[in-house]
PDB file of C-alpha atoms and ligand atoms in Angstrom:
ATOM      1  CA  UNK A   1     -17.773 -53.699  27.630  1.00 49.00           C
ATOM      2  CA  UNK A   2     -14.626 -54.198  25.395  1.00 59.00           C
ATOM      3  CA  UNK A   3     -15.243 -51.020  23.646  1.00 57.00           C
ATOM      4  CA  UNK A   4     -15.467 -49.200  26.895  1.00 62.00           C
ATOM      5  CA  UNK A   5     -11.972 -50.470  27.761  1.00 62.00           C
ATOM      6  CA  UNK A   6     -10.596 -49.395  24.406  1.00 55.00           C
ATOM      7  CA  UNK A   7     -12.124 -45.852  24.950  1.00 52.00           C
ATOM      8  CA  UNK A   8     -10.601 -45.737  28.435  1.00 58.00           C
ATOM      9  CA  UNK A   9      -7.088 -46.545  27.026  1.00 52.00           C
ATOM     10  CA  UNK A  10      -7.422 -43.961  24.260  1.00 50.00           C
ATOM     11  CA  UNK A  11      -8.460 -41.322  26.707  1.00 54.00           C
ATOM     12  CA  UNK A  12      -5.495 -42.090  28.845  1.00 48.00           C
ATOM     13  CA  UNK A  13      -3.095 -41.895  25.735  1.00 47.00           C
ATOM     14  CA  UNK A  14      -4.589 -38.515  24.853  1.00 48.00           C
ATOM     15  CA  UNK A  15      -4.130 -37.289  28.360  1.00 45.00           C
ATOM     16  CA  UNK A  16      -0.523 -38.422  28.478  1.00 44.00           C
ATOM     17  CA  UNK A  17       0.180 -36.780  25.132  1.00 44.00           C
ATOM     18  CA  UNK A  18      -1.289 -33.450  26.331  1.00 43.00           C
ATOM     19  CA  UNK A  19       0.814 -33.509  29.504  1.00 41.00           C
ATOM     20  CA  UNK A  20       4.049 -34.216  27.845  1.00 39.00           C
ATOM     21  CA  UNK A  21       6.135 -31.053  27.070  1.00 39.00           C
ATOM     22  CA  UNK A  22       5.611 -29.858  23.505  1.00 37.00           C
ATOM     23  CA  UNK A  23       9.370 -29.672  22.520  1.00 35.00           C
ATOM     24  CA  UNK A  24      10.431 -33.320  22.418  1.00 33.00           C
ATOM     25  CA  UNK A  25       7.218 -34.303  20.533  1.00 33.00           C
ATOM     26  CA  UNK A  26       7.487 -31.689  17.836  1.00 31.00           C
ATOM     27  CA  UNK A  27      11.233 -31.385  17.858  1.00 36.00           C
ATOM     28  CA  UNK A  28      11.579 -27.617  18.411  1.00 55.00           C
ATOM     29  CA  UNK A  29      14.129 -27.563  21.308  1.00 61.00           C
ATOM     30  CA  UNK A  30      14.923 -23.898  20.439  1.00 69.00           C
ATOM     31  CA  UNK A  31      16.800 -22.948  23.426  1.00 75.00           C
ATOM     32  CA  UNK A  32      18.197 -19.682  22.090  1.00 82.00           C
ATOM     33  CA  UNK A  33      18.016 -16.686  24.478  1.00 90.00           C
ATOM     34  CA  UNK A  34      15.489 -13.924  23.826  1.00 93.00           C
ATOM     35  CA  UNK A  35      17.183 -11.274  21.540  1.00 96.00           C
ATOM     36  CA  UNK A  36      15.215  -8.083  20.931  1.00 97.00           C
ATOM     37  CA  UNK A  37      15.819  -5.783  18.071  1.00 98.00           C
ATOM     38  CA  UNK A  38      14.160  -2.795  16.300  1.00 98.00           C
ATOM     39  CA  UNK A  39      13.860  -2.339  12.640  1.00 98.00           C
ATOM     40  CA  UNK A  40      12.934   1.196  11.471  1.00 98.00           C
ATOM     41  CA  UNK A  41      11.212   1.433   8.030  1.00 97.00           C
ATOM     42  CA  UNK A  42      11.203   4.809   6.287  1.00 95.00           C
ATOM     43  CA  UNK A  43      10.004   5.594   2.728  1.00 91.00           C
ATOM     44  CA  UNK A  44      13.456   6.851   1.947  1.00 90.00           C
ATOM     45  CA  UNK A  45      14.949   9.869   0.390  1.00 88.00           C
ATOM     46  CA  UNK A  46      17.595  10.716  -2.348  1.00 86.00           C
ATOM     47  CA  UNK A  47      18.465  14.029  -0.666  1.00 85.00           C
ATOM     48  CA  UNK A  48      21.478  14.081   1.629  1.00 84.00           C
ATOM     49  CA  UNK A  49      19.918  16.714   3.875  1.00 82.00           C
ATOM     50  CA  UNK A  50      17.241  14.011   4.696  1.00 83.00           C
ATOM     51  CA  UNK A  51      19.783  12.319   6.833  1.00 85.00           C
ATOM     52  CA  UNK A  52      19.114  14.869   9.595  1.00 86.00           C
ATOM     53  CA  UNK A  53      15.536  13.568   9.950  1.00 89.00           C
ATOM     54  CA  UNK A  54      16.732   9.900  10.236  1.00 91.00           C
ATOM     55  CA  UNK A  55      19.455  10.698  12.603  1.00 92.00           C
ATOM     56  CA  UNK A  56      17.094  12.565  14.801  1.00 92.00           C
ATOM     57  CA  UNK A  57      14.742   9.552  14.924  1.00 96.00           C
ATOM     58  CA  UNK A  58      17.555   7.107  15.577  1.00 96.00           C
ATOM     59  CA  UNK A  59      18.786   9.132  18.509  1.00 97.00           C
ATOM     60  CA  UNK A  60      15.456   9.203  20.195  1.00 97.00           C
ATOM     61  CA  UNK A  61      14.879   5.515  19.657  1.00 98.00           C
ATOM     62  CA  UNK A  62      18.281   4.607  21.053  1.00 98.00           C
ATOM     63  CA  UNK A  63      17.645   6.869  24.000  1.00 98.00           C
ATOM     64  CA  UNK A  64      14.249   5.224  24.682  1.00 97.00           C
ATOM     65  CA  UNK A  65      15.600   1.558  24.298  1.00 97.00           C
ATOM     66  CA  UNK A  66      19.139   1.656  25.399  1.00 97.00           C
ATOM     67  CA  UNK A  67      21.147  -1.473  24.348  1.00 97.00           C
ATOM     68  CA  UNK A  68      18.536  -2.581  21.790  1.00 98.00           C
ATOM     69  CA  UNK A  69      20.266  -2.720  18.297  1.00 98.00           C
ATOM     70  CA  UNK A  70      18.435  -0.530  15.735  1.00 98.00           C
ATOM     71  CA  UNK A  71      18.321  -1.465  12.051  1.00 98.00           C
ATOM     72  CA  UNK A  72      17.122   0.525   9.028  1.00 97.00           C
ATOM     73  CA  UNK A  73      15.139  -0.373   5.952  1.00 97.00           C
ATOM     74  CA  UNK A  74      13.240   1.516   3.208  1.00 95.00           C
ATOM     75  CA  UNK A  75      10.159   0.885   1.166  1.00 93.00           C
ATOM     76  CA  UNK A  76      10.479   3.068  -1.824  1.00 91.00           C
ATOM     77  CA  UNK A  77      11.534   0.952  -4.741  1.00 91.00           C
ATOM     78  CA  UNK A  78      12.356   4.042  -6.838  1.00 92.00           C
ATOM     79  CA  UNK A  79      14.662   5.431  -4.129  1.00 92.00           C
ATOM     80  CA  UNK A  80      16.343   2.143  -3.671  1.00 94.00           C
ATOM     81  CA  UNK A  81      16.961   1.981  -7.306  1.00 95.00           C
ATOM     82  CA  UNK A  82      18.273   5.552  -7.559  1.00 93.00           C
ATOM     83  CA  UNK A  83      20.687   5.091  -4.563  1.00 93.00           C
ATOM     84  CA  UNK A  84      21.914   1.765  -5.927  1.00 94.00           C
ATOM     85  CA  UNK A  85      23.065   3.694  -9.113  1.00 95.00           C
ATOM     86  CA  UNK A  86      25.093   5.901  -6.841  1.00 93.00           C
ATOM     87  CA  UNK A  87      26.551   2.756  -5.259  1.00 93.00           C
ATOM     88  CA  UNK A  88      24.620   2.959  -2.096  1.00 92.00           C
ATOM     89  CA  UNK A  89      22.656  -0.094  -0.918  1.00 93.00           C
ATOM     90  CA  UNK A  90      19.504   0.426   1.010  1.00 94.00           C
ATOM     91  CA  UNK A  91      17.901  -2.607   2.506  1.00 96.00           C
ATOM     92  CA  UNK A  92      14.267  -3.444   2.069  1.00 96.00           C
ATOM     93  CA  UNK A  93      12.429  -4.537   5.245  1.00 97.00           C
ATOM     94  CA  UNK A  94      12.574  -8.128   4.092  1.00 96.00           C
ATOM     95  CA  UNK A  95      16.383  -7.956   3.524  1.00 97.00           C
ATOM     96  CA  UNK A  96      16.876  -6.319   6.917  1.00 97.00           C
ATOM     97  CA  UNK A  97      14.744  -9.013   8.635  1.00 97.00           C
ATOM     98  CA  UNK A  98      16.559 -11.724   6.852  1.00 96.00           C
ATOM     99  CA  UNK A  99      19.943 -10.265   8.148  1.00 97.00           C
ATOM    100  CA  UNK A 100      18.312 -10.084  11.661  1.00 97.00           C
ATOM    101  CA  UNK A 101      17.295 -13.691  11.496  1.00 96.00           C
ATOM    102  CA  UNK A 102      20.874 -14.727  10.631  1.00 95.00           C
ATOM    103  CA  UNK A 103      22.049 -12.687  13.594  1.00 96.00           C
ATOM    104  CA  UNK A 104      19.749 -14.656  15.904  1.00 95.00           C
ATOM    105  CA  UNK A 105      17.192 -12.041  16.856  1.00 97.00           C
ATOM    106  CA  UNK A 106      14.113 -13.742  18.318  1.00 96.00           C
ATOM    107  CA  UNK A 107      11.809 -10.625  18.905  1.00 96.00           C
ATOM    108  CA  UNK A 108      11.724  -7.637  16.529  1.00 97.00           C
ATOM    109  CA  UNK A 109       9.534  -4.623  16.440  1.00 98.00           C
ATOM    110  CA  UNK A 110       9.257  -3.223  12.892  1.00 98.00           C
ATOM    111  CA  UNK A 111       8.424   0.491  13.303  1.00 98.00           C
ATOM    112  CA  UNK A 112       6.856   2.288  10.373  1.00 98.00           C
ATOM    113  CA  UNK A 113       8.040   5.870   9.932  1.00 97.00           C
ATOM    114  CA  UNK A 114       5.448   6.396   7.381  1.00 97.00           C
ATOM    115  CA  UNK A 115       2.904   9.287   7.787  1.00 98.00           C
ATOM    116  CA  UNK A 116      -0.371   7.297   7.263  1.00 98.00           C
ATOM    117  CA  UNK A 117      -1.128   3.559   6.891  1.00 98.00           C
ATOM    118  CA  UNK A 118      -1.205   3.709   3.117  1.00 96.00           C
ATOM    119  CA  UNK A 119       0.152   1.572   0.324  1.00 95.00           C
ATOM    120  CA  UNK A 120       3.694   1.453   1.525  1.00 94.00           C
ATOM    121  CA  UNK A 121       2.726   0.709   5.084  1.00 96.00           C
ATOM    122  CA  UNK A 122       0.387  -2.261   3.997  1.00 96.00           C
ATOM    123  CA  UNK A 123       2.781  -3.924   1.518  1.00 94.00           C
ATOM    124  CA  UNK A 124       5.462  -3.753   4.271  1.00 95.00           C
ATOM    125  CA  UNK A 125       3.044  -5.252   6.730  1.00 95.00           C
ATOM    126  CA  UNK A 126       2.395  -8.265   4.408  1.00 94.00           C
ATOM    127  CA  UNK A 127       6.162  -8.883   3.916  1.00 93.00           C
ATOM    128  CA  UNK A 128       7.294  -8.547   7.529  1.00 94.00           C
ATOM    129  CA  UNK A 129       4.688 -10.948   8.863  1.00 91.00           C
ATOM    130  CA  UNK A 130       6.141 -13.679   6.752  1.00 92.00           C
ATOM    131  CA  UNK A 131       9.222 -13.523   9.100  1.00 93.00           C
ATOM    132  CA  UNK A 132       7.325 -14.273  12.322  1.00 90.00           C
ATOM    133  CA  UNK A 133       7.060 -17.674  14.010  1.00 86.00           C
ATOM    134  CA  UNK A 134       9.697 -19.524  11.872  1.00 82.00           C
ATOM    135  CA  UNK A 135      11.458 -22.413  13.303  1.00 79.00           C
ATOM    136  CA  UNK A 136      14.907 -21.290  14.545  1.00 82.00           C
ATOM    137  CA  UNK A 137      14.034 -17.993  13.021  1.00 89.00           C
ATOM    138  CA  UNK A 138      12.411 -14.808  14.570  1.00 95.00           C
ATOM    139  CA  UNK A 139       9.665 -15.869  16.905  1.00 94.00           C
ATOM    140  CA  UNK A 140       7.656 -12.721  17.120  1.00 94.00           C
ATOM    141  CA  UNK A 141       7.374  -9.631  14.923  1.00 96.00           C
ATOM    142  CA  UNK A 142       5.424  -6.736  16.208  1.00 97.00           C
ATOM    143  CA  UNK A 143       4.609  -3.744  13.886  1.00 97.00           C
ATOM    144  CA  UNK A 144       4.410  -0.181  15.290  1.00 98.00           C
ATOM    145  CA  UNK A 145       1.872   2.209  13.770  1.00 98.00           C
ATOM    146  CA  UNK A 146       2.800   5.096  11.388  1.00 98.00           C
ATOM    147  CA  UNK A 147       2.473   8.605  12.692  1.00 98.00           C
ATOM    148  CA  UNK A 148      -1.373   8.736  12.204  1.00 98.00           C
ATOM    149  CA  UNK A 149      -3.179   5.521  12.810  1.00 98.00           C
ATOM    150  CA  UNK A 150      -5.916   6.134  15.542  1.00 97.00           C
ATOM    151  CA  UNK A 151      -8.149   9.239  15.906  1.00 97.00           C
ATOM    152  CA  UNK A 152      -6.135  10.164  18.845  1.00 98.00           C
ATOM    153  CA  UNK A 153      -3.071  10.231  16.767  1.00 98.00           C
ATOM    154  CA  UNK A 154      -4.639  12.648  14.313  1.00 98.00           C
ATOM    155  CA  UNK A 155      -5.479  14.908  17.099  1.00 98.00           C
ATOM    156  CA  UNK A 156      -2.157  14.720  18.643  1.00 98.00           C
ATOM    157  CA  UNK A 157      -0.523  15.503  15.141  1.00 98.00           C
ATOM    158  CA  UNK A 158      -2.760  18.449  14.816  1.00 98.00           C
ATOM    159  CA  UNK A 159      -1.518  19.736  18.189  1.00 98.00           C
ATOM    160  CA  UNK A 160       2.024  19.119  17.311  1.00 98.00           C
ATOM    161  CA  UNK A 161       1.577  21.140  14.122  1.00 98.00           C
ATOM    162  CA  UNK A 162       0.466  24.138  16.180  1.00 98.00           C
ATOM    163  CA  UNK A 163       3.624  23.680  18.312  1.00 98.00           C
ATOM    164  CA  UNK A 164       6.094  23.677  15.315  1.00 98.00           C
ATOM    165  CA  UNK A 165       4.814  26.445  13.194  1.00 97.00           C
ATOM    166  CA  UNK A 166       7.392  29.433  13.305  1.00 98.00           C
ATOM    167  CA  UNK A 167       6.998  31.695  16.230  1.00 97.00           C
ATOM    168  CA  UNK A 168       7.093  34.723  14.221  1.00 98.00           C
ATOM    169  CA  UNK A 169       4.005  33.771  12.262  1.00 98.00           C
ATOM    170  CA  UNK A 170       0.981  36.046  13.157  1.00 98.00           C
ATOM    171  CA  UNK A 171      -2.399  34.876  13.729  1.00 96.00           C
ATOM    172  CA  UNK A 172      -3.875  36.460  10.589  1.00 97.00           C
ATOM    173  CA  UNK A 173      -1.193  34.797   8.416  1.00 98.00           C
ATOM    174  CA  UNK A 174      -1.823  31.360   7.063  1.00 98.00           C
ATOM    175  CA  UNK A 175       0.090  28.150   7.186  1.00 98.00           C
ATOM    176  CA  UNK A 176      -0.228  25.561   4.447  1.00 98.00           C
ATOM    177  CA  UNK A 177       1.124  22.103   5.086  1.00 98.00           C
ATOM    178  CA  UNK A 178       1.987  19.916   2.216  1.00 98.00           C
ATOM    179  CA  UNK A 179       1.156  16.286   2.886  1.00 98.00           C
ATOM    180  CA  UNK A 180       2.079  13.565   0.288  1.00 97.00           C
ATOM    181  CA  UNK A 181      -1.281  12.178  -0.351  1.00 97.00           C
ATOM    182  CA  UNK A 182      -2.148   8.811  -1.946  1.00 96.00           C
ATOM    183  CA  UNK A 183      -4.458   6.901  -4.082  1.00 96.00           C
ATOM    184  CA  UNK A 184      -4.831   4.420  -1.218  1.00 97.00           C
ATOM    185  CA  UNK A 185      -7.995   4.772   1.049  1.00 97.00           C
ATOM    186  CA  UNK A 186      -5.751   5.952   3.722  1.00 98.00           C
ATOM    187  CA  UNK A 187      -5.813   9.331   2.040  1.00 98.00           C
ATOM    188  CA  UNK A 188      -8.695  10.207   4.295  1.00 98.00           C
ATOM    189  CA  UNK A 189      -6.164  10.760   7.059  1.00 98.00           C
ATOM    190  CA  UNK A 190      -5.146  14.143   5.346  1.00 98.00           C
ATOM    191  CA  UNK A 191      -8.705  15.401   5.313  1.00 97.00           C
ATOM    192  CA  UNK A 192      -9.169  14.234   8.897  1.00 98.00           C
ATOM    193  CA  UNK A 193      -5.926  16.148   9.895  1.00 98.00           C
ATOM    194  CA  UNK A 194      -7.089  19.243   8.070  1.00 98.00           C
ATOM    195  CA  UNK A 195     -10.467  19.147  10.000  1.00 97.00           C
ATOM    196  CA  UNK A 196      -8.585  18.820  13.459  1.00 98.00           C
ATOM    197  CA  UNK A 197      -6.152  21.564  12.650  1.00 98.00           C
ATOM    198  CA  UNK A 198      -8.806  23.870  11.411  1.00 97.00           C
ATOM    199  CA  UNK A 199     -10.650  23.423  14.702  1.00 98.00           C
ATOM    200  CA  UNK A 200      -7.578  24.622  16.462  1.00 98.00           C
ATOM    201  CA  UNK A 201      -6.626  27.389  14.042  1.00 98.00           C
ATOM    202  CA  UNK A 202      -8.830  28.241  11.012  1.00 98.00           C
ATOM    203  CA  UNK A 203      -5.874  29.820   9.175  1.00 98.00           C
ATOM    204  CA  UNK A 204      -3.909  26.529   9.004  1.00 98.00           C
ATOM    205  CA  UNK A 205      -4.578  24.177   6.081  1.00 98.00           C
ATOM    206  CA  UNK A 206      -3.343  20.812   5.173  1.00 98.00           C
ATOM    207  CA  UNK A 207      -3.227  19.764   1.380  1.00 98.00           C
ATOM    208  CA  UNK A 208      -1.492  17.032  -0.539  1.00 98.00           C
ATOM    209  CA  UNK A 209       0.656  16.781  -3.722  1.00 97.00           C
ATOM    210  CA  UNK A 210      -0.770  13.414  -4.781  1.00 96.00           C
ATOM    211  CA  UNK A 211      -4.099  13.179  -3.116  1.00 96.00           C
ATOM    212  CA  UNK A 212      -6.919  15.412  -1.707  1.00 96.00           C
ATOM    213  CA  UNK A 213      -7.231  18.130  -0.438  1.00 97.00           C
ATOM    214  CA  UNK A 214      -5.601  19.764  -3.436  1.00 97.00           C
ATOM    215  CA  UNK A 215      -3.761  23.274  -3.505  1.00 98.00           C
ATOM    216  CA  UNK A 216      -6.671  24.837  -5.717  1.00 97.00           C
ATOM    217  CA  UNK A 217      -9.146  24.262  -2.874  1.00 97.00           C
ATOM    218  CA  UNK A 218      -6.826  25.719  -0.369  1.00 98.00           C
ATOM    219  CA  UNK A 219      -6.056  28.691  -2.580  1.00 98.00           C
ATOM    220  CA  UNK A 220      -9.781  29.364  -2.695  1.00 98.00           C
ATOM    221  CA  UNK A 221     -10.035  29.256   1.116  1.00 97.00           C
ATOM    222  CA  UNK A 222      -7.031  31.538   1.646  1.00 98.00           C
ATOM    223  CA  UNK A 223      -8.733  34.144  -0.801  1.00 97.00           C
ATOM    224  CA  UNK A 224     -12.042  33.822   1.063  1.00 97.00           C
ATOM    225  CA  UNK A 225     -10.197  34.505   4.283  1.00 97.00           C
ATOM    226  CA  UNK A 226      -8.149  37.441   2.689  1.00 97.00           C
ATOM    227  CA  UNK A 227      -4.950  35.933   3.820  1.00 98.00           C
ATOM    228  CA  UNK A 228      -1.944  37.723   2.375  1.00 98.00           C
ATOM    229  CA  UNK A 229       0.901  35.910   3.555  1.00 98.00           C
ATOM    230  CA  UNK A 230       1.450  32.120   4.338  1.00 98.00           C
ATOM    231  CA  UNK A 231       4.110  29.903   5.726  1.00 98.00           C
ATOM    232  CA  UNK A 232       4.517  26.759   3.470  1.00 98.00           C
ATOM    233  CA  UNK A 233       5.666  23.583   5.415  1.00 98.00           C
ATOM    234  CA  UNK A 234       6.103  19.989   4.253  1.00 98.00           C
ATOM    235  CA  UNK A 235       3.969  17.470   6.188  1.00 98.00           C
ATOM    236  CA  UNK A 236       6.316  14.663   5.302  1.00 97.00           C
ATOM    237  CA  UNK A 237       9.015  13.092   7.459  1.00 95.00           C
ATOM    238  CA  UNK A 238      11.712  14.459   5.180  1.00 93.00           C
ATOM    239  CA  UNK A 239      11.934  17.847   3.499  1.00 93.00           C
ATOM    240  CA  UNK A 240      12.921  16.138   0.210  1.00 91.00           C
ATOM    241  CA  UNK A 241      12.086  16.447  -3.473  1.00 91.00           C
ATOM    242  CA  UNK A 242       8.407  17.390  -2.978  1.00 95.00           C
ATOM    243  CA  UNK A 243       9.039  19.962  -0.453  1.00 96.00           C
ATOM    244  CA  UNK A 244      12.001  21.507  -2.323  1.00 96.00           C
ATOM    245  CA  UNK A 245      10.381  21.439  -5.721  1.00 97.00           C
ATOM    246  CA  UNK A 246       6.602  20.899  -5.764  1.00 98.00           C
ATOM    247  CA  UNK A 247       6.187  23.076  -2.594  1.00 98.00           C
ATOM    248  CA  UNK A 248       8.851  25.753  -2.698  1.00 98.00           C
ATOM    249  CA  UNK A 249      10.505  25.551  -6.018  1.00 98.00           C
ATOM    250  CA  UNK A 250      10.484  28.249  -8.776  1.00 97.00           C
ATOM    251  CA  UNK A 251       8.474  26.204 -11.221  1.00 97.00           C
ATOM    252  CA  UNK A 252       5.114  27.544 -12.557  1.00 97.00           C
ATOM    253  CA  UNK A 253       3.084  24.773 -10.807  1.00 97.00           C
ATOM    254  CA  UNK A 254       4.819  24.817  -7.432  1.00 98.00           C
ATOM    255  CA  UNK A 255       2.658  25.738  -4.460  1.00 98.00           C
ATOM    256  CA  UNK A 256       4.700  28.812  -3.921  1.00 98.00           C
ATOM    257  CA  UNK A 257       4.193  29.923  -7.642  1.00 98.00           C
ATOM    258  CA  UNK A 258       0.496  29.263  -7.562  1.00 98.00           C
ATOM    259  CA  UNK A 259      -0.101  31.173  -4.426  1.00 98.00           C
ATOM    260  CA  UNK A 260       2.213  34.186  -5.286  1.00 98.00           C
ATOM    261  CA  UNK A 261       0.210  34.405  -8.618  1.00 98.00           C
ATOM    262  CA  UNK A 262      -2.719  35.307  -6.435  1.00 97.00           C
ATOM    263  CA  UNK A 263      -0.737  38.011  -4.531  1.00 97.00           C
ATOM    264  CA  UNK A 264      -0.147  35.715  -1.478  1.00 98.00           C
ATOM    265  CA  UNK A 265       3.284  36.132  -0.102  1.00 98.00           C
ATOM    266  CA  UNK A 266       4.992  32.825   0.706  1.00 98.00           C
ATOM    267  CA  UNK A 267       7.636  31.907   3.210  1.00 98.00           C
ATOM    268  CA  UNK A 268       8.957  28.356   2.891  1.00 98.00           C
ATOM    269  CA  UNK A 269      10.089  26.281   5.831  1.00 98.00           C
ATOM    270  CA  UNK A 270      12.151  23.363   4.653  1.00 96.00           C
ATOM    271  CA  UNK A 271      11.983  20.962   7.597  1.00 95.00           C
ATOM    272  CA  UNK A 272      10.438  17.584   7.617  1.00 95.00           C
ATOM    273  CA  UNK A 273       8.238  16.321  10.481  1.00 96.00           C
ATOM    274  CA  UNK A 274      11.108  13.981  11.671  1.00 95.00           C
ATOM    275  CA  UNK A 275      13.142  17.022  12.480  1.00 95.00           C
ATOM    276  CA  UNK A 276      10.724  18.107  15.179  1.00 96.00           C
ATOM    277  CA  UNK A 277      10.687  16.209  18.442  1.00 96.00           C
ATOM    278  CA  UNK A 278       6.885  16.788  18.797  1.00 98.00           C
ATOM    279  CA  UNK A 279       6.308  14.278  15.818  1.00 98.00           C
ATOM    280  CA  UNK A 280       9.149  11.858  16.638  1.00 97.00           C
ATOM    281  CA  UNK A 281       7.697  11.461  20.081  1.00 98.00           C
ATOM    282  CA  UNK A 282       4.496  10.087  18.507  1.00 98.00           C
ATOM    283  CA  UNK A 283       6.425   7.499  16.461  1.00 98.00           C
ATOM    284  CA  UNK A 284       8.513   6.507  19.554  1.00 98.00           C
ATOM    285  CA  UNK A 285       5.284   6.153  21.509  1.00 98.00           C
ATOM    286  CA  UNK A 286       3.932   3.778  18.814  1.00 98.00           C
ATOM    287  CA  UNK A 287       7.272   1.821  18.963  1.00 98.00           C
ATOM    288  CA  UNK A 288       6.998   1.629  22.774  1.00 98.00           C
ATOM    289  CA  UNK A 289       3.443   0.240  22.711  1.00 96.00           C
ATOM    290  CA  UNK A 290       4.565  -2.499  20.196  1.00 97.00           C
ATOM    291  CA  UNK A 291       7.561  -3.219  22.107  1.00 97.00           C
ATOM    292  CA  UNK A 292       5.636  -3.707  25.385  1.00 96.00           C
ATOM    293  CA  UNK A 293       4.232  -7.038  23.863  1.00 94.00           C
ATOM    294  CA  UNK A 294       7.528  -8.670  24.438  1.00 92.00           C
ATOM    295  CA  UNK A 295       7.525  -8.063  28.142  1.00 84.00           C
TER     296      UNK A 295
HETATM  297 CO1   CO B   1       5.697  11.299  -4.197  1.00 66.96          CO
END
């Protein structure tokens, strides 16, 4: 009978402990007001013209979330180093979050401005989650998807491509988009996009500089379809070094040179995807759905 009594007392103690508010027991007592912020994460670019892309995104984000502070950070270590040599400091996502933590932000959406969830996106993901749920730090970090994450995104991107190709382009002329491509498994997004875009218009092709599909395969397809003139466009947020040199440059191995050697006339369009509202809207929608978790 004694044991029964002890059990009863223990049971009561547990009940009391559960009913007590958590804060005095665990010593939280964090009474700071909710402070929401946005951290944009781009790959980065050393080309001054790329600034148009970044400004365009920032404007759209600020219009969608009036009054919410917007910070920037970059994931390319090479670009951060190059810019540092020119005396310009670019923050990494971790540096930017540390700063936001010092400024008492409690809820932050980290929005990826990458094209696909590749290596840059995943290492960023790993780093930024370390900042969530810290005592007296940032309570919640949500990460917004890059341009292409779901199948619906890929379809939407394909439709956006159709909308942004130059109006003067005739149906029988080709369009070749240069994606970056990656050794990361996320390279499949480029092949998926090529599939969707081809269904909408078989004379539009998506290739990559550093992944698959490669330009040689696209060249063969263009010849098969007897296409004599193509528009070359970067499929990267910024018309940077790859677009200006590997795509449109005068070197022997640029896409322009490779295609012109086959008698295909090339017209280069040096505009990154972030300069077109059609693509920016997709990033902003991803940011909006991440942000809605704070409501
Ligand atoms: Co590259």
